[in-house]
Coordinates of C-alpha atoms in Angstrom, one line a residue:
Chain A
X4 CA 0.0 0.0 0.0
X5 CA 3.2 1.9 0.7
X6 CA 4.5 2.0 -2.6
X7 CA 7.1 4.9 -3.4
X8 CA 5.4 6.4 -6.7
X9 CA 7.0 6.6 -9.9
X10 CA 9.4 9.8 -10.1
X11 CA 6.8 11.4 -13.0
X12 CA 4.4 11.8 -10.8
X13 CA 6.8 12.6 -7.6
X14 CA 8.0 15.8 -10.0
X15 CA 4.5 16.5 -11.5
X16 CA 2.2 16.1 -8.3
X17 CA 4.0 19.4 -6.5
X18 CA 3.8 21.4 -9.6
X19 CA 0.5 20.3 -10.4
X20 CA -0.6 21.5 -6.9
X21 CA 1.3 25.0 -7.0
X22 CA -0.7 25.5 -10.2
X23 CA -3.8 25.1 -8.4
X24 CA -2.8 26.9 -5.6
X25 CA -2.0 29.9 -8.3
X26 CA -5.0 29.5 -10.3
X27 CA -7.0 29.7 -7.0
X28 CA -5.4 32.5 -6.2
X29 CA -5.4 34.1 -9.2
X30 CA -9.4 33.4 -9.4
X31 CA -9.9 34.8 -5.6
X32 CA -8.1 37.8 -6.6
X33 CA -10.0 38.5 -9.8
X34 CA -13.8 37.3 -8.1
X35 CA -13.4 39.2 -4.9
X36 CA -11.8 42.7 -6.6
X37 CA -8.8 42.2 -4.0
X38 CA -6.2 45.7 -4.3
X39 CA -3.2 44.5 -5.5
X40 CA -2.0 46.5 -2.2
X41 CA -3.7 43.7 -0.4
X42 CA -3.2 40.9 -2.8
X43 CA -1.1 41.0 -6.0
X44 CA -1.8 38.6 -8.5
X45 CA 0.5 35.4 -8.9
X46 CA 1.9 36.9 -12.1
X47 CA 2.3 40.1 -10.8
X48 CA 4.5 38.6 -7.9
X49 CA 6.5 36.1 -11.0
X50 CA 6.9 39.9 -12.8
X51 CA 8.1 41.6 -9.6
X52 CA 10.7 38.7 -9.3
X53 CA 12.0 39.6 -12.5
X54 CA 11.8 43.2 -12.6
X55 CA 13.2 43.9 -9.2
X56 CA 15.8 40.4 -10.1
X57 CA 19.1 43.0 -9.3
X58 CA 18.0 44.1 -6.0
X59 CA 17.0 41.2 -4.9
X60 CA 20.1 39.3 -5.8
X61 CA 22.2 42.0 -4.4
X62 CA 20.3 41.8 -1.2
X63 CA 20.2 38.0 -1.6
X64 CA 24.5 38.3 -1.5
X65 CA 24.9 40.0 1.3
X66 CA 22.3 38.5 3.5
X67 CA 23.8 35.0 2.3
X68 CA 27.1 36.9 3.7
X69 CA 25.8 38.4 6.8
X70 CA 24.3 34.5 7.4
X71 CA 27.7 32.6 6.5
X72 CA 29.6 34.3 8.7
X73 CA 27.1 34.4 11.9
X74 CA 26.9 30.8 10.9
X75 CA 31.2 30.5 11.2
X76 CA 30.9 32.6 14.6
X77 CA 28.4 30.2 15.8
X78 CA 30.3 27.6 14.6
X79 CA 33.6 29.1 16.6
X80 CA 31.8 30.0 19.4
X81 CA 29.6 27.3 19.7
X82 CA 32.7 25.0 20.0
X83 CA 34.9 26.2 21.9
X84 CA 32.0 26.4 24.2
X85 CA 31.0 22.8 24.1
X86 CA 35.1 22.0 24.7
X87 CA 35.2 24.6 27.8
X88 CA 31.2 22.2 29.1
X89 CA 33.1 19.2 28.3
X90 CA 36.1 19.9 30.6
X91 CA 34.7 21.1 33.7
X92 CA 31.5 20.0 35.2
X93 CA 31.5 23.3 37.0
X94 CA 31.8 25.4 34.3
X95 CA 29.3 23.3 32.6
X96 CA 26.3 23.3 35.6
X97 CA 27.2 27.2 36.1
X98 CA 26.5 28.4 32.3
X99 CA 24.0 26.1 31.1
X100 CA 20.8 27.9 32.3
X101 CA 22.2 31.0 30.8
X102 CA 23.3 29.1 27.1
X103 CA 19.0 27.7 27.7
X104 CA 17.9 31.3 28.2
X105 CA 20.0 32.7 25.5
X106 CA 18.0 29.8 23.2
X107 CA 14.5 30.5 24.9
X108 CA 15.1 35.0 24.7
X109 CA 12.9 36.0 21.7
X110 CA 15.4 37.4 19.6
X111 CA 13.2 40.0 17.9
X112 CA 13.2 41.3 21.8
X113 CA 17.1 41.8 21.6
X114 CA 17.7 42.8 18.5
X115 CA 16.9 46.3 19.1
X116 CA 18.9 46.7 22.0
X117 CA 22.5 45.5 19.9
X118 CA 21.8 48.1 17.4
X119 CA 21.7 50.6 20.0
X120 CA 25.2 48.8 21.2
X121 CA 26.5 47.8 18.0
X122 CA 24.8 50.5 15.6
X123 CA 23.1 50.3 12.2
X124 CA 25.9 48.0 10.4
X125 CA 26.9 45.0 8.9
X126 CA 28.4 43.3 12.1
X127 CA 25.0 43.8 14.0
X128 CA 23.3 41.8 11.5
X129 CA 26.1 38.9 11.7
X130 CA 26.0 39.3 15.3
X131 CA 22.1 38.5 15.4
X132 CA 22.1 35.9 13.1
X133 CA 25.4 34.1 15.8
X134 CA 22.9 34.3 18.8
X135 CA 20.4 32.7 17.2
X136 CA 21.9 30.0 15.6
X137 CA 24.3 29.5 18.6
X138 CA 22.9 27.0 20.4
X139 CA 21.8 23.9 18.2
X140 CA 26.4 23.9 17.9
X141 CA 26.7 24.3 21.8
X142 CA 24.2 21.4 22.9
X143 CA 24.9 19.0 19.7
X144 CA 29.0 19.7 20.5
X145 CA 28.7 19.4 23.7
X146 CA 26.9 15.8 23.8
X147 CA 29.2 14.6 21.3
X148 CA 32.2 15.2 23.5
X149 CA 30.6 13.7 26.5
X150 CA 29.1 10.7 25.3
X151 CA 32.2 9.2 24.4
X152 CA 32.1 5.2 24.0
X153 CA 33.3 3.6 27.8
X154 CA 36.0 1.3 25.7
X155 CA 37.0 4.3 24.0
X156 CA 37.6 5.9 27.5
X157 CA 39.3 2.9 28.8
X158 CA 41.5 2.2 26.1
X159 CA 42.8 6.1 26.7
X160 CA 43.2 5.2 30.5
X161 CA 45.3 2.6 30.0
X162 CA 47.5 4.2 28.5
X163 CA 47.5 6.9 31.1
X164 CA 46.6 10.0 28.3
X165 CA 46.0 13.0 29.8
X166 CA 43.3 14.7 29.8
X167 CA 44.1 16.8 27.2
X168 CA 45.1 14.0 25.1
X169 CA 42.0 12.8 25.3
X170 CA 40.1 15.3 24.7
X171 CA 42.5 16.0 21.3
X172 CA 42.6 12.5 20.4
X173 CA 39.2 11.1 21.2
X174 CA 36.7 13.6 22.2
X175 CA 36.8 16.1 19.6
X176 CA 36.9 13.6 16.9
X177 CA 34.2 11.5 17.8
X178 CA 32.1 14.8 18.2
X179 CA 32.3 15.6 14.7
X180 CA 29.3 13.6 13.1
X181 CA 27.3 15.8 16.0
X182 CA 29.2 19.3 14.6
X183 CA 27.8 18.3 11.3
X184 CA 24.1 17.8 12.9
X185 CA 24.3 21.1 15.1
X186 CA 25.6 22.9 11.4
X187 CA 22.6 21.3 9.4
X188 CA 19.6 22.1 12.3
X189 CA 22.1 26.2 12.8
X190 CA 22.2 27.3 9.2
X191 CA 18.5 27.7 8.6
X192 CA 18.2 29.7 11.9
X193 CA 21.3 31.9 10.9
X194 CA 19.7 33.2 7.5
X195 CA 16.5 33.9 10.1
X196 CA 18.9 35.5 12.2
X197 CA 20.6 38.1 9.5
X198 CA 17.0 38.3 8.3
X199 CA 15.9 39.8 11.8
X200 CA 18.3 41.8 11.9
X201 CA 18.3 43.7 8.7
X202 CA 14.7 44.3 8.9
X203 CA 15.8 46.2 12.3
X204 CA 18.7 47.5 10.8
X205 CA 16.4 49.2 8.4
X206 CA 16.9 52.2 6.2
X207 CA 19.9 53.5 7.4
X208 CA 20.8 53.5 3.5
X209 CA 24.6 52.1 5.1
X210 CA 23.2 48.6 4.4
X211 CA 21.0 46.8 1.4
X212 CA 19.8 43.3 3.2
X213 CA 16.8 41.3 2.0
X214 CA 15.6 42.3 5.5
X215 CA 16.1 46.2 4.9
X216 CA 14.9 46.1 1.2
X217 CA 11.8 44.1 2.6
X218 CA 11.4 47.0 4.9
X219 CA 11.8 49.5 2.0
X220 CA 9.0 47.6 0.1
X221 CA 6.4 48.0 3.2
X222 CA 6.5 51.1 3.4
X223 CA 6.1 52.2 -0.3
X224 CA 3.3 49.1 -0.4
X225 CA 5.1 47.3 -2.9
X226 CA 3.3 44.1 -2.3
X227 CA 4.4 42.4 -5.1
X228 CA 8.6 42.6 -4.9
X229 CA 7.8 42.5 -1.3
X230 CA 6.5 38.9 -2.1
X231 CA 8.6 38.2 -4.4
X232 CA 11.3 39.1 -1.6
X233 CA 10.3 36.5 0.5
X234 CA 10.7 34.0 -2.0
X235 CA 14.2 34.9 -2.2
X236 CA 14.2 34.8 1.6
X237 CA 13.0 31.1 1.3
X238 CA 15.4 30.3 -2.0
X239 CA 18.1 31.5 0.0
X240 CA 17.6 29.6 3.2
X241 CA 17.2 26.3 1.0
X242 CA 20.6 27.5 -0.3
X243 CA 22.3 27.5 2.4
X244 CA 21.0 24.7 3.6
X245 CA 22.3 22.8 0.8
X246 CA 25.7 23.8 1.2
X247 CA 25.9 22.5 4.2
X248 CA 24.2 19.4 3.9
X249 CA 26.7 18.9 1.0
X250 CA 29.6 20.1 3.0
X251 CA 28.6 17.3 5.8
X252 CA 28.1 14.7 3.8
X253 CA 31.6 15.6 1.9
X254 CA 33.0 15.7 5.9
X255 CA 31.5 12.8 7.0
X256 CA 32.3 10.4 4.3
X257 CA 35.9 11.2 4.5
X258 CA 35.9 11.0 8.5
X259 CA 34.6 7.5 8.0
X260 CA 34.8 6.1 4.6
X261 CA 30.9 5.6 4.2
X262 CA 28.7 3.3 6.5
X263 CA 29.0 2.2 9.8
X264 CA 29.4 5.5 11.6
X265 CA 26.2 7.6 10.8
X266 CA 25.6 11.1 12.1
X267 CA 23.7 10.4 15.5
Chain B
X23 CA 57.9 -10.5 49.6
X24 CA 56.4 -11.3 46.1
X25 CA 57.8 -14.0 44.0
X26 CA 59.3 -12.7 40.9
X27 CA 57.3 -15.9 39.2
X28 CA 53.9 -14.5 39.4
X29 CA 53.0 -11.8 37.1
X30 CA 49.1 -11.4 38.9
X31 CA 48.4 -11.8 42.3
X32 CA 45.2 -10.7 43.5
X33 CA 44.8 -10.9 47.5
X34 CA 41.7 -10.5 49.0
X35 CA 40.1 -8.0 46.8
X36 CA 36.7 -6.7 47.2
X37 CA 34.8 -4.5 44.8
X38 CA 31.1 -3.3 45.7
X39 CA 29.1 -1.3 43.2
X40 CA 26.5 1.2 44.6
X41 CA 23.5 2.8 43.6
X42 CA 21.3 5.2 45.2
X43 CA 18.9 1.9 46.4
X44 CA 21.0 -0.8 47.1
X45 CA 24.6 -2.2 47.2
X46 CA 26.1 -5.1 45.5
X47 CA 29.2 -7.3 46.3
X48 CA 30.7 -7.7 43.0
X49 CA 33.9 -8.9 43.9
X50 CA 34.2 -10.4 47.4
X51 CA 37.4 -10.9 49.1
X52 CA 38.8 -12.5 45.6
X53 CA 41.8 -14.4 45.4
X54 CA 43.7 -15.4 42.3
X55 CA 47.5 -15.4 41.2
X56 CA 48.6 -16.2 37.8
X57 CA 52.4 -17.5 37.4
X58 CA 54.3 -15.7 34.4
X59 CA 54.0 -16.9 31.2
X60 CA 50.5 -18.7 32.3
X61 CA 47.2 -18.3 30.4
X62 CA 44.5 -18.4 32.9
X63 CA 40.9 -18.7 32.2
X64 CA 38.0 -17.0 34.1
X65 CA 34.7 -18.7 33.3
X66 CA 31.6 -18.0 34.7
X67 CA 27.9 -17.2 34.3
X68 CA 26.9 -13.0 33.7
X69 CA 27.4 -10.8 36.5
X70 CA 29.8 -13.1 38.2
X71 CA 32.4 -10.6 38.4
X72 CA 35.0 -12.0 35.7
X73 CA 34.8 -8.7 33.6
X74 CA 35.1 -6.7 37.0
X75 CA 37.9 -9.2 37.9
X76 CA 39.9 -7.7 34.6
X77 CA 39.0 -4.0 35.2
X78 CA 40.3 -4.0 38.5
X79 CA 44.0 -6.2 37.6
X80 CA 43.7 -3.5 34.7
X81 CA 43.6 -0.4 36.8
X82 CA 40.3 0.4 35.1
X83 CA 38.9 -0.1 38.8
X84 CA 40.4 1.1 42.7
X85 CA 38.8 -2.1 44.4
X86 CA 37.6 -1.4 48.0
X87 CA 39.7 -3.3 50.1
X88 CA 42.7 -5.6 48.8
X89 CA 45.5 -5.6 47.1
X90 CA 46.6 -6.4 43.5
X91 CA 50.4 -6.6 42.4
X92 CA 51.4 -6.9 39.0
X93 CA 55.0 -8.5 38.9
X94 CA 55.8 -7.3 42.2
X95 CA 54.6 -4.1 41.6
X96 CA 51.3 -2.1 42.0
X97 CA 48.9 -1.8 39.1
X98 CA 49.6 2.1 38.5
X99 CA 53.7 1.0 38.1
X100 CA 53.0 -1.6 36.2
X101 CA 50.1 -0.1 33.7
X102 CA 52.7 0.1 30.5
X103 CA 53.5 -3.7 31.4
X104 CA 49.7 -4.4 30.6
X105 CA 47.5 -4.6 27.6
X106 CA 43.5 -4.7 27.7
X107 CA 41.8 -6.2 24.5
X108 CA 37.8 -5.5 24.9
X109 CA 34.4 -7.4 23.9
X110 CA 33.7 -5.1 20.9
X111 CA 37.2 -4.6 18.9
X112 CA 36.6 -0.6 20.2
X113 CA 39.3 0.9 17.4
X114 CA 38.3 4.5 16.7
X115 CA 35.9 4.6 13.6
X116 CA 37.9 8.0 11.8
X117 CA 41.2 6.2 11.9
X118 CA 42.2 3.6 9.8
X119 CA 43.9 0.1 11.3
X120 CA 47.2 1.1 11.0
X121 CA 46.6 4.3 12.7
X122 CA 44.5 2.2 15.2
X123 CA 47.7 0.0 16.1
X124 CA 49.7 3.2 16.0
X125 CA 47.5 5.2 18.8
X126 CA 49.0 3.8 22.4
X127 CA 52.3 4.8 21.8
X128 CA 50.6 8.1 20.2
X129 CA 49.2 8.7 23.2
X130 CA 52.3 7.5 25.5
X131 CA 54.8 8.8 22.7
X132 CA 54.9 13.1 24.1
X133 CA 53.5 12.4 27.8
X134 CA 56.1 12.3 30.7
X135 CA 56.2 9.6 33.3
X136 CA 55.9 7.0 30.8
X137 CA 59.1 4.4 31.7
X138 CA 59.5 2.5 28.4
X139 CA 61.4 4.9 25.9
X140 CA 59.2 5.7 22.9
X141 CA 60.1 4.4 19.9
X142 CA 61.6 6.5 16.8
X143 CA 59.7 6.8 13.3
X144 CA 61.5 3.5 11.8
X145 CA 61.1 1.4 14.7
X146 CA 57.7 2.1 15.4
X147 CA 56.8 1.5 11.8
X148 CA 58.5 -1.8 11.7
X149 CA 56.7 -2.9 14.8
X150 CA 53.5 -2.1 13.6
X151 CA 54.2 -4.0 9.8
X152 CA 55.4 -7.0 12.0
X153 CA 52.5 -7.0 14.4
X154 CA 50.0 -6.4 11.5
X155 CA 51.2 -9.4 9.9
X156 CA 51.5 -11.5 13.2
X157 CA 47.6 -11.1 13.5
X158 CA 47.1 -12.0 9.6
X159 CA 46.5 -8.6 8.0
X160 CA 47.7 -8.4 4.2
X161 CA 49.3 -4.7 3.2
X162 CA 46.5 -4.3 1.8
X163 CA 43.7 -4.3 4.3
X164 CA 46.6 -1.8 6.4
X165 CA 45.1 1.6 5.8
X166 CA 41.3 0.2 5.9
X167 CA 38.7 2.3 8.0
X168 CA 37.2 0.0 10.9
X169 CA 33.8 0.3 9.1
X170 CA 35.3 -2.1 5.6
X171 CA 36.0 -4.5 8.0
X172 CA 34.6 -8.0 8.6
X173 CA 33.8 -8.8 12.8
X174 CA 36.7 -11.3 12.7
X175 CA 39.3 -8.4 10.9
X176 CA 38.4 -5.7 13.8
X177 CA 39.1 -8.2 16.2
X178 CA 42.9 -9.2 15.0
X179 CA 42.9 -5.3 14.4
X180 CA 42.4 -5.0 18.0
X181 CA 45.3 -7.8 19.3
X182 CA 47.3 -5.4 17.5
X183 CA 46.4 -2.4 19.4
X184 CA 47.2 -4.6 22.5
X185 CA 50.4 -5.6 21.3
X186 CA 52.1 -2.8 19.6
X187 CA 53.5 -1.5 23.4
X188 CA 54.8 -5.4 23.9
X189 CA 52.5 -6.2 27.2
X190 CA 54.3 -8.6 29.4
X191 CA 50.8 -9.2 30.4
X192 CA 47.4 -9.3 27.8
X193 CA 44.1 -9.1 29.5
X194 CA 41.2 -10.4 27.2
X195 CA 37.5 -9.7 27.9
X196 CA 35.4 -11.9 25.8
X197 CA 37.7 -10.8 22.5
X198 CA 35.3 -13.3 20.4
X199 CA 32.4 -13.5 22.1
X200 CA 30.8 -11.8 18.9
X201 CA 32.3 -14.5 16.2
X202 CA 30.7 -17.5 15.1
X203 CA 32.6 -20.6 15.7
X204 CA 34.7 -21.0 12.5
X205 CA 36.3 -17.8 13.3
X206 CA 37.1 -18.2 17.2
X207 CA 38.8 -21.0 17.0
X208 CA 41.1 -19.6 14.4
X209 CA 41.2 -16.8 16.8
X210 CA 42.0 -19.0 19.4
X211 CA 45.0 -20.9 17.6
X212 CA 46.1 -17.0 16.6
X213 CA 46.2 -16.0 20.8
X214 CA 47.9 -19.5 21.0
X215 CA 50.3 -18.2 18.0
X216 CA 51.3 -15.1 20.0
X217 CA 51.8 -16.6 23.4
X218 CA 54.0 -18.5 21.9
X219 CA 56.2 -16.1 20.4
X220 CA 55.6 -13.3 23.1
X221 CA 55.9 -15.0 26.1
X222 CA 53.4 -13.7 27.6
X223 CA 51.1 -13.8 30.8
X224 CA 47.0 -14.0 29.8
X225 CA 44.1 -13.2 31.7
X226 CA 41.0 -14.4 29.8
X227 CA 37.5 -13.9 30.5
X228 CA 35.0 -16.2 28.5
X229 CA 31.8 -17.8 28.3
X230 CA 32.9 -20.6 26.1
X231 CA 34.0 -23.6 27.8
X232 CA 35.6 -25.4 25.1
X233 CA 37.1 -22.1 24.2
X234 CA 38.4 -21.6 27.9
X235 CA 39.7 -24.9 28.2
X236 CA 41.6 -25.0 24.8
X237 CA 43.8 -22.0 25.4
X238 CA 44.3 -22.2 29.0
X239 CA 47.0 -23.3 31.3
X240 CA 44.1 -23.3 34.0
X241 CA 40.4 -22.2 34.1
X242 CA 39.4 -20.6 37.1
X243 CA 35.4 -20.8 37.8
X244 CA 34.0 -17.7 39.3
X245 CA 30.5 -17.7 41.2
X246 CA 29.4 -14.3 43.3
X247 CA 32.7 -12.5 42.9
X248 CA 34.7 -15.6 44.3
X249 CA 37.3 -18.0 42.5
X250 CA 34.9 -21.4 43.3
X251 CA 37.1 -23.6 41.7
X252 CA 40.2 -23.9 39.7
X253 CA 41.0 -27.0 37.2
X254 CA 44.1 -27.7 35.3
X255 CA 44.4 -28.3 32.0
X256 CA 46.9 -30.7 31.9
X257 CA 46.5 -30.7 27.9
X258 CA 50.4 -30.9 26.2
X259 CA 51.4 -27.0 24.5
X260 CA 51.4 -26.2 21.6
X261 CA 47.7 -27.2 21.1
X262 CA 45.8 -27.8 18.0
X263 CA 42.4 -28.4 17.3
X264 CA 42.7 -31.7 16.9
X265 CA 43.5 -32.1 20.7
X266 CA 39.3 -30.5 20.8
X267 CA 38.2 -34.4 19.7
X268 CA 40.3 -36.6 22.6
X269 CA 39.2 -37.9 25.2
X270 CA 41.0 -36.3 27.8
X271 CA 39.4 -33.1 26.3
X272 CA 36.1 -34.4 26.7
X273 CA 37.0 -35.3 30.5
X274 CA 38.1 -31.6 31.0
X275 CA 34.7 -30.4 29.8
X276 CA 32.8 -32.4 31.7
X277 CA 34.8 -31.7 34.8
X278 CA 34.7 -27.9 33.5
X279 CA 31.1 -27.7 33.3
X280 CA 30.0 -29.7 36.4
X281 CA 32.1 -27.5 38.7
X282 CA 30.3 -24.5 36.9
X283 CA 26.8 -26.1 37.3
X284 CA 27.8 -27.1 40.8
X285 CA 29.2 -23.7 41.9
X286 CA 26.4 -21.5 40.0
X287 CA 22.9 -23.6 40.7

């Protein structure tokens, strides 16, 4: 009953159902008189996509920037965090609450308050999008380092390593596969992130975001590029996302040679 | 004072494992000592204590009362005199065999406080060729990830690991217990093999009867943390599997396995 279907019909069935989706759409709009303030037409939102296509990949570039390289501070961060939880129990019952409440703070709440530190500029944004994407690294890293195969342990003990040994030798290798998964669940949060804070970042005319040309768009009630921005939002999240699916798999193979050892 | 001719002697050693609700005597007041150059079994049902029994000669564990001396020495002296080789083969996944074998004297090589002098480049690459092809590994299967590997190939992979630092002492916890028959006894002949050429003292902990008796000088039963009997194996060396069909082999096992049924009812 479970059968996979055949790939026409895996390829046509989501087409066929964003063309009714559009042709709905595209009906509502027309039977209902809907403002194309409120509601643009499909095509109008396919046009905007094209006519606006430079600013939207201009923006697209350097919110895929700003998200790269909150990504690479979460990543840095993120890490040597975990190693710091990993060596000292401590240290590790002391700052977890805070790394929780740093997940749990809405973001959006924050974000005003590091532009008034930070100011209206490109590190703000890449700041944003690190807090956010922060923790899926810490508590994915941190696991990984702990839960460390008793053998493994023993084998290291026998041979007296120290503790930095192990932690160089065995810890931070077998945490890997859980780096990967913390990167693959961080990077959609980290284009959120740079997202959130270009659209607080706003016209300050220093800085041309998705986020602050999606603000631009609202106020001049450009409905259409304003959808069509989103779609590039969404385009570039899957992007990303990609890349570092790709990336992990690329990691992972080579840390293990294929099967056997699967991300947790 | 210690005789220089045992390598183990375990006197009166207790372990007792705690939890929150209650308190168990996994070892009690334990005593064993293995002569050098001896392979000594330790047979016994789960949860008798025989894997506990190698943690603690091992260093792995700090029993609660007792005392263990390793060739007239304590265990922390004597740790770079001993070699553990674990139920599941336990090489790291991300390095290949040869990197595997490599890793104790890795981890030993820099550190301070080690007594045996480390090795140069040459030296330790010649040791690890030579004990690669002691345990049977063509050049070929030499810079295979653990994951390529069949159960049996992780296993010898393992030995070599144990090896590479020349133990004077090899302590075995159910190496094959995973295998299927075909493969433990060649396993068995191979641990035979090395004894042979090595000299050295075993500790082994098994399940197997047949398996216990074949390689052993003497299998030692275990019941409740306590040696409850210890048998012989007056069987000539060096053993092959033929010596399996005899019927002074059959006599053993039945002896074996009575004590065991007597001792664990």
């Amino acid at each position: 009953m479970n059968r996979t279907p055949p790939l026409w019909l895996r390829v046509l069935a989501p087409i066929a159902v964003f063309g009714l989706v559009a042709a709905i759409w595209h009906l509502a709009v027309v039977l209902f008189r809907i403002p194309p303030v409120i509601l643009p037409k499909p095509e109008a939102v396919i046009s905007a996509l094209w006519s606006e296509r430079w600013t939207l990949l201009k923006g697209s570039w350097v919110t895929l920037q700003a998200s790269m390289l909150g990504l690479l501070c979460s990543a840095i961060v993120g890490c040597t965090v975990a190693i710091l939880f990993s060596q000292s129990s401590l240290l590790r019952t002391a700052l977890y609450p805070y790394v929780i409440f740093l997940q749990t703070v809405p973001i959006v709440a924050i974000a005003p308050l590091l532009i008034i530190w930070s100011g209206t500029e490109f590190r703000t944004v890449v700041l944003v999008s690190c807090i956010i994407s922060v923790f899926p690294i810490i508590s994915n890293v941190t696991s990984g380092l702990l839960s460390i195969d008793e053998n493994h342990l023993d084998l290291f003990r026998m041979q007296s390593a120290s503790r930095w040994k192990t932690l160089l030798k065995l810890r931070i290798p077998s945490a890997i596969p859980n780096l990967v998964l913390g990167l693959r669940i961080s990077c959609g949060l980290s284009v959120i992130g740079a997202i959130v804070g270009e659209l607080f970042v706003a016209n300050s005319g220093a800085y041309d975001g998705l986020g602050t040309i999606m603000n631009a768009m609202q106020a001049n009630l450009k409905t259409a590029a304003l959808m069509a921005a989103i779609m590039a939002c969404t385009l570039l999240g899957i992007l990303l996302f990609l890349f570092v699916q790709f990336l992990g798999a690329v990691v992972l193979r080579k840390w293990t040679r294929d099967a056997g050892f699967e991300a947790p | 004072m210690q005789t220089p001719n045992i390598a183990i002697e375990c006197h009166h050693v207790a372990v007792v494992f705690r939890n929150r609700t209650s308190e168990q005597q996994v070892l009690d007041h334990l005593d064993i000592s293995v002569p050098r150059g001896q392979i000594v079994s330790l047979l016994g049902p789960s949860g008798c204590g025989k894997s506990t029994l190698l943690r603690v000669v091992a260093g792995l564990i700090t029993p609660a009362s007792g005392a263990i001396t390793i060739e007239g020495k304590s265990v922390e002296a004597s740790r770079d005199k001993l070699a553990f080789v674990f139920q599941e083969a336990a090489l790291l996944p991300w390095r290949t065999v040869w990197q595997n074998v490599m890793l104790p004297w890795e981890i030993r090589g820099a550190q301070s406080g080690s007594k045996q002098p480390t090795p140069s480049k040459d030296q330790l690459r010649e040791a690890i060729e030579k004990t690669l092809t002691l345990v049977g590994f063509k050049p070929t299967d030499w810079h295979k990830k653990p994951s390529q590997l069949s159960g049996g190939m992780k296993m010898r992979a393992s030995i070599a690991r144990a090896l590479i630092t020349q133990p004077n002492i090899l302590l075995l916890d159910e190496p094959f217990a995973a295998l299927d028959d075909m493969l433990r006894s060649k396993l068995n002949d191979l641990l035979l093999e090395i004894v042979s050429q090595t000299g050295c003292t075993m500790l082994f902990v098994t399940h197997n009867i047949s398996e216990a008796i074949y390689l052993s000088h003497r299998v030692a039963v275990m019941s409740h943390g306590k040696i409850a009997d210890t048998i012989d194996v007056d069987l000539p060396f060096p053993r092959e599997s033929g010596v399996r069909g005899t019927p002074a082999f059959a006599g053993l096992y039945g002896q074996v396995a009575e004590s065991l049924a007597r001792s664990n009812p």
